[in-house]
């Protein structure tokens, strides 16, 4: 009988000799023990029995997640939310008096995750809750206090943390869905930092299907979320392959018709002329003119604005190049619309430019372009094609692809992705003409000009009707790309290519979830469609390589998680600052709380921050500072500030105040001189919101710690004009800033008309969508209740 000696793998019995049948018995025993071990993870007390399919890779990932802060990178459709729910169950069992929070960037995602948590966790349904912005702050506090698992959008949690409504002390697990968003100033970054500062037993779990293609961005995500382990799987990983359904990728090219090419050539000629001006003045030396992108132009615009700020009397050449880069940006956008979208979007963009030029203070670049003979010819050609209902060939191709799919399978579901809302509208109109195709448009909640967004309720209704088959084609913008579990979709059609690996992966992830799927990308030949498609393909390849390298080496990358958070733990004497409610949304407020300042939100008549009984601060971004000069409110605000506080301060925040608005540098400098000499108010400059926060903190520390002077709100009457008082009252409504307040007053004439206007009237005002209109009506009709205690 053949014999085999067991090596170190079987260390406990490595000195014994077994025959082959005995070895097989040991293997079976080990497999059975392994299954039992993994089954223990999904049969523990807080998980409902028979609700989770046994998947070994999920339990392997859960084991790793329970050991420390982990970023899980997993292809779409493999149950990232299930993993989150299992980790939550273990943490709640380990810390019975704790809670778990899962954050997701959109309300539909929050509700989707809430359903899964209620399905998986063996907790009373009232202990698993979704919290959104529609819930009043006090009710949010009550829900959080009575829940064990809470699912919410990050903006709500961030605002409540800044306002000091509750803390994260007893949160034993914080889950960040779509964790690739944790870069820059996105809410995830602030929340993670506060969580690591406050929680008694912190554990972070980040979830994403696509963290990005740049190593620096992935490392930034890990640093911001205090990650020290990356757990990743691809569609080729052995333990997930049995659960992966193939997704077939096809790209289909179309040729632009001669009339399109004629318009394209005219736009390209205009574009080259503007680039020539920039080149002649030496501004394109570091750029490849043939490949110059919109981002390059925006960077160039910022550079020129910085140069404008350096001169007392800027040379005319600077104004020439400033105008050229502004015009180039507009032409570039028109080209993108023509090449990738169609005639209707181009016509709407040109019409928008026509309206803009009629407004006071309009951009000179818009006026210049519309007066150019070539642009006049373009307008005529576009108008002619629009009258003939001539559209982009991709529209006809989209219809053909969907029709073929429905003929093959009458129960099929199709999602069409497009970048622009007006293209989505046009596609729905064309698809509605075909028997057997029942399309519906799916867009975000924000209202844009005359295009009213969908409410959360409307979004959920559309998704449910798409699942039921009432609609079989969903024509969506980017709002449907991220995370949503949208029925059994057989086909994804990308009307336009995207240059982002993240968005490409997310679009592809809407199909192939329960059975094989297909994605077709439409590409207009010799346009930026081609460049975008191959750019995304290259970035996706780079992303996989980067993730592999980081997951192998990540333990050596310093994230700070393995060290005591000494910088967070330094005891500080409490500094309290009164902050205007409208400032709570600013990055400055966020940075102040990170510095340990206790912010007290108030509806302040004057100032944005009250530091002491003698110091109050008005903060203005560069754009707001210039706008306040134009609309003549700046000096009245400063007069009120000066008459009520002995030491008022103005902080201007931004890289530069020059070149941003239609206002001359001389006028700007005249205003600055008046503030200093006539009002005797010092001006402090800050390039970033973080710098602003540190300035405010330094002033508050001196006043409160050294001088022992504490904030006091001056209640005496402020001498406001009738117009200013009207604007002030209206700007106190939810979601209404000064610009929208003026727009409401201009349209509805009186404060009374605004307060009594029905929701239908309010949402027709530019910039006020259904969501804001509904909130206004809710607050105006809500009975007043005094807070207990």
PDB file of N, CA and C in Angstrom, residues 48-95:
ATOM      1  N   UNK A  48     -30.140  36.265  11.495  1.00  0.00           N
ATOM      2  CA  UNK A  48     -31.326  35.432  11.325  1.00  0.00           C
ATOM      3  C   UNK A  48     -30.956  34.127  10.626  1.00  0.00           C
ATOM      4  N   UNK A  49     -31.483  33.020  11.100  1.00  0.00           N
ATOM      5  CA  UNK A  49     -31.147  31.730  10.471  1.00  0.00           C
ATOM      6  C   UNK A  49     -31.678  31.650   9.035  1.00  0.00           C
ATOM      7  N   UNK A  50     -30.889  30.986   8.185  1.00  0.00           N
ATOM      8  CA  UNK A  50     -31.269  30.696   6.787  1.00  0.00           C
ATOM      9  C   UNK A  50     -31.521  31.949   5.941  1.00  0.00           C
ATOM     10  N   UNK A  51     -30.846  33.041   6.284  1.00  0.00           N
ATOM     11  CA  UNK A  51     -31.016  34.256   5.469  1.00  0.00           C
ATOM     12  C   UNK A  51     -29.795  34.527   4.593  1.00  0.00           C
ATOM     13  N   UNK A  52     -28.666  33.905   4.910  1.00  0.00           N
ATOM     14  CA  UNK A  52     -27.431  34.148   4.164  1.00  0.00           C
ATOM     15  C   UNK A  52     -26.962  32.875   3.489  1.00  0.00           C
ATOM     16  N   UNK A  53     -26.687  32.974   2.217  1.00  0.00           N
ATOM     17  CA  UNK A  53     -26.088  31.858   1.488  1.00  0.00           C
ATOM     18  C   UNK A  53     -24.639  31.708   1.934  1.00  0.00           C
ATOM     19  N   UNK A  54     -24.207  30.485   2.206  1.00  0.00           N
ATOM     20  CA  UNK A  54     -22.838  30.255   2.642  1.00  0.00           C
ATOM     21  C   UNK A  54     -21.875  30.524   1.490  1.00  0.00           C
ATOM     22  N   UNK A  55     -21.060  31.558   1.648  1.00  0.00           N
ATOM     23  CA  UNK A  55     -20.018  31.869   0.667  1.00  0.00           C
ATOM     24  C   UNK A  55     -18.705  32.047   1.430  1.00  0.00           C
ATOM     25  N   UNK A  56     -17.783  31.136   1.172  1.00  0.00           N
ATOM     26  CA  UNK A  56     -16.543  31.110   1.941  1.00  0.00           C
ATOM     27  C   UNK A  56     -15.761  32.407   1.833  1.00  0.00           C
ATOM     28  N   UNK A  57     -15.744  33.042   0.624  1.00  0.00           N
ATOM     29  CA  UNK A  57     -14.953  34.254   0.470  1.00  0.00           C
ATOM     30  C   UNK A  57     -15.473  35.384   1.357  1.00  0.00           C
ATOM     31  N   UNK A  58     -16.810  35.423   1.550  1.00  0.00           N
ATOM     32  CA  UNK A  58     -17.370  36.467   2.405  1.00  0.00           C
ATOM     33  C   UNK A  58     -16.907  36.303   3.849  1.00  0.00           C
ATOM     34  N   UNK A  59     -16.898  35.054   4.314  1.00  0.00           N
ATOM     35  CA  UNK A  59     -16.500  34.807   5.699  1.00  0.00           C
ATOM     36  C   UNK A  59     -15.006  35.026   5.877  1.00  0.00           C
ATOM     37  N   UNK A  60     -14.218  34.660   4.876  1.00  0.00           N
ATOM     38  CA  UNK A  60     -12.780  34.958   4.923  1.00  0.00           C
ATOM     39  C   UNK A  60     -12.548  36.460   5.088  1.00  0.00           C
ATOM     40  N   UNK A  61     -13.296  37.243   4.324  1.00  0.00           N
ATOM     41  CA  UNK A  61     -13.160  38.704   4.382  1.00  0.00           C
ATOM     42  C   UNK A  61     -13.631  39.224   5.738  1.00  0.00           C
ATOM     43  N   UNK A  62     -14.747  38.681   6.250  1.00  0.00           N
ATOM     44  CA  UNK A  62     -15.270  39.106   7.553  1.00  0.00           C
ATOM     45  C   UNK A  62     -14.221  38.887   8.638  1.00  0.00           C
ATOM     46  N   UNK A  63     -13.567  37.710   8.609  1.00  0.00           N
ATOM     47  CA  UNK A  63     -12.537  37.421   9.616  1.00  0.00           C
ATOM     48  C   UNK A  63     -11.447  38.484   9.630  1.00  0.00           C
ATOM     49  N   UNK A  64     -11.019  38.888   8.437  1.00  0.00           N
ATOM     50  CA  UNK A  64      -9.965  39.897   8.343  1.00  0.00           C
ATOM     51  C   UNK A  64     -10.480  41.260   8.833  1.00  0.00           C
ATOM     52  N   UNK A  65     -11.723  41.589   8.467  1.00  0.00           N
ATOM     53  CA  UNK A  65     -12.293  42.890   8.843  1.00  0.00           C
ATOM     54  C   UNK A  65     -12.403  43.049  10.353  1.00  0.00           C
ATOM     55  N   UNK A  66     -12.645  41.955  11.067  1.00  0.00           N
ATOM     56  CA  UNK A  66     -12.815  42.018  12.516  1.00  0.00           C
ATOM     57  C   UNK A  66     -11.493  42.262  13.241  1.00  0.00           C
ATOM     58  N   UNK A  67     -10.376  42.134  12.521  1.00  0.00           N
ATOM     59  CA  UNK A  67      -9.061  42.287  13.141  1.00  0.00           C
ATOM     60  C   UNK A  67      -8.547  43.726  13.099  1.00  0.00           C
ATOM     61  N   UNK A  68      -9.139  44.572  12.265  1.00  0.00           N
ATOM     62  CA  UNK A  68      -8.672  45.955  12.172  1.00  0.00           C
ATOM     63  C   UNK A  68      -9.339  46.692  11.033  1.00  0.00           C
ATOM     64  N   UNK A  69      -9.088  47.967  10.934  1.00  0.00           N
ATOM     65  CA  UNK A  69      -9.708  48.793   9.890  1.00  0.00           C
ATOM     66  C   UNK A  69      -9.333  48.277   8.508  1.00  0.00           C
ATOM     67  N   UNK A  70     -10.342  47.982   7.710  1.00  0.00           N
ATOM     68  CA  UNK A  70     -10.119  47.277   6.443  1.00  0.00           C
ATOM     69  C   UNK A  70     -10.858  47.948   5.304  1.00  0.00           C
ATOM     70  N   UNK A  71     -10.187  48.011   4.146  1.00  0.00           N
ATOM     71  CA  UNK A  71     -10.834  48.433   2.906  1.00  0.00           C
ATOM     72  C   UNK A  71     -11.094  47.180   2.087  1.00  0.00           C
ATOM     73  N   UNK A  72     -12.369  46.905   1.816  1.00  0.00           N
ATOM     74  CA  UNK A  72     -12.757  45.727   1.029  1.00  0.00           C
ATOM     75  C   UNK A  72     -13.053  46.173  -0.398  1.00  0.00           C
ATOM     76  N   UNK A  73     -12.314  45.590  -1.342  1.00  0.00           N
ATOM     77  CA  UNK A  73     -12.508  45.892  -2.762  1.00  0.00           C
ATOM     78  C   UNK A  73     -13.032  44.625  -3.414  1.00  0.00           C
ATOM     79  N   UNK A  74     -14.272  44.669  -3.835  1.00  0.00           N
ATOM     80  CA  UNK A  74     -14.965  43.474  -4.301  1.00  0.00           C
ATOM     81  C   UNK A  74     -15.815  43.813  -5.514  1.00  0.00           C
ATOM     82  N   UNK A  75     -15.772  42.981  -6.569  1.00  0.00           N
ATOM     83  CA  UNK A  75     -16.603  43.265  -7.748  1.00  0.00           C
ATOM     84  C   UNK A  75     -18.081  43.398  -7.392  1.00  0.00           C
ATOM     85  N   UNK A  76     -18.789  44.188  -8.160  1.00  0.00           N
ATOM     86  CA  UNK A  76     -20.213  44.427  -7.936  1.00  0.00           C
ATOM     87  C   UNK A  76     -20.993  43.115  -7.970  1.00  0.00           C
ATOM     88  N   UNK A  77     -21.991  43.005  -7.093  1.00  0.00           N
ATOM     89  CA  UNK A  77     -22.878  41.845  -7.087  1.00  0.00           C
ATOM     90  C   UNK A  77     -22.414  40.710  -6.208  1.00  0.00           C
ATOM     91  N   UNK A  78     -21.311  40.896  -5.461  1.00  0.00           N
ATOM     92  CA  UNK A  78     -20.780  39.807  -4.623  1.00  0.00           C
ATOM     93  C   UNK A  78     -21.085  39.999  -3.144  1.00  0.00           C
ATOM     94  N   UNK A  79     -21.995  40.898  -2.824  1.00  0.00           N
ATOM     95  CA  UNK A  79     -22.515  40.973  -1.460  1.00  0.00           C
ATOM     96  C   UNK A  79     -21.683  41.769  -0.474  1.00  0.00           C
ATOM     97  N   UNK A  80     -21.269  42.969  -0.855  1.00  0.00           N
ATOM     98  CA  UNK A  80     -20.515  43.805   0.092  1.00  0.00           C
ATOM     99  C   UNK A  80     -21.389  44.186   1.290  1.00  0.00           C
ATOM    100  N   UNK A  81     -22.679  44.432   1.050  1.00  0.00           N
ATOM    101  CA  UNK A  81     -23.565  44.806   2.167  1.00  0.00           C
ATOM    102  C   UNK A  81     -23.781  43.630   3.120  1.00  0.00           C
ATOM    103  N   UNK A  82     -23.808  42.407   2.587  1.00  0.00           N
ATOM    104  CA  UNK A  82     -23.921  41.217   3.437  1.00  0.00           C
ATOM    105  C   UNK A  82     -22.702  41.119   4.352  1.00  0.00           C
ATOM    106  N   UNK A  83     -21.519  41.366   3.779  1.00  0.00           N
ATOM    107  CA  UNK A  83     -20.294  41.357   4.586  1.00  0.00           C
ATOM    108  C   UNK A  83     -20.403  42.395   5.699  1.00  0.00           C
ATOM    109  N   UNK A  84     -20.876  43.588   5.352  1.00  0.00           N
ATOM    110  CA  UNK A  84     -21.037  44.650   6.354  1.00  0.00           C
ATOM    111  C   UNK A  84     -21.993  44.222   7.459  1.00  0.00           C
ATOM    112  N   UNK A  85     -23.094  43.572   7.085  1.00  0.00           N
ATOM    113  CA  UNK A  85     -24.089  43.140   8.074  1.00  0.00           C
ATOM    114  C   UNK A  85     -23.514  42.077   9.017  1.00  0.00           C
ATOM    115  N   UNK A  86     -22.719  41.148   8.467  1.00  0.00           N
ATOM    116  CA  UNK A  86     -22.121  40.103   9.312  1.00  0.00           C
ATOM    117  C   UNK A  86     -21.116  40.717  10.279  1.00  0.00           C
ATOM    118  N   UNK A  87     -20.269  41.635   9.779  1.00  0.00           N
ATOM    119  CA  UNK A  87     -19.318  42.318  10.666  1.00  0.00           C
ATOM    120  C   UNK A  87     -20.072  43.087  11.750  1.00  0.00           C
ATOM    121  N   UNK A  88     -21.169  43.752  11.372  1.00  0.00           N
ATOM    122  CA  UNK A  88     -21.983  44.498  12.344  1.00  0.00           C
ATOM    123  C   UNK A  88     -22.528  43.566  13.430  1.00  0.00           C
ATOM    124  N   UNK A  89     -22.992  42.385  13.021  1.00  0.00           N
ATOM    125  CA  UNK A  89     -23.536  41.423  13.996  1.00  0.00           C
ATOM    126  C   UNK A  89     -22.476  41.029  15.021  1.00  0.00           C
ATOM    127  N   UNK A  90     -21.259  40.796  14.558  1.00  0.00           N
ATOM    128  CA  UNK A  90     -20.178  40.407  15.470  1.00  0.00           C
ATOM    129  C   UNK A  90     -19.803  41.535  16.417  1.00  0.00           C
ATOM    130  N   UNK A  91     -19.781  42.753  15.927  1.00  0.00           N
ATOM    131  CA  UNK A  91     -19.426  43.877  16.788  1.00  0.00           C
ATOM    132  C   UNK A  91     -20.514  44.159  17.835  1.00  0.00           C
ATOM    133  N   UNK A  92     -21.772  44.058  17.417  1.00  0.00           N
ATOM    134  CA  UNK A  92     -22.873  44.281  18.351  1.00  0.00           C
ATOM    135  C   UNK A  92     -22.925  43.199  19.417  1.00  0.00           C
ATOM    136  N   UNK A  93     -22.528  41.989  19.048  1.00  0.00           N
ATOM    137  CA  UNK A  93     -22.479  40.886  20.019  1.00  0.00           C
ATOM    138  C   UNK A  93     -21.325  41.082  20.999  1.00  0.00           C
ATOM    139  N   UNK A  94     -20.191  41.565  20.478  1.00  0.00           N
ATOM    140  CA  UNK A  94     -19.010  41.762  21.323  1.00  0.00           C
ATOM    141  C   UNK A  94     -19.201  42.945  22.263  1.00  0.00           C
ATOM    142  N   UNK A  95     -19.867  43.996  21.754  1.00  0.00           N
ATOM    143  CA  UNK A  95     -20.109  45.195  22.568  1.00  0.00           C
ATOM    144  C   UNK A  95     -21.615  45.437  22.631  1.00  0.00           C
TER     145      UNK A  95
END
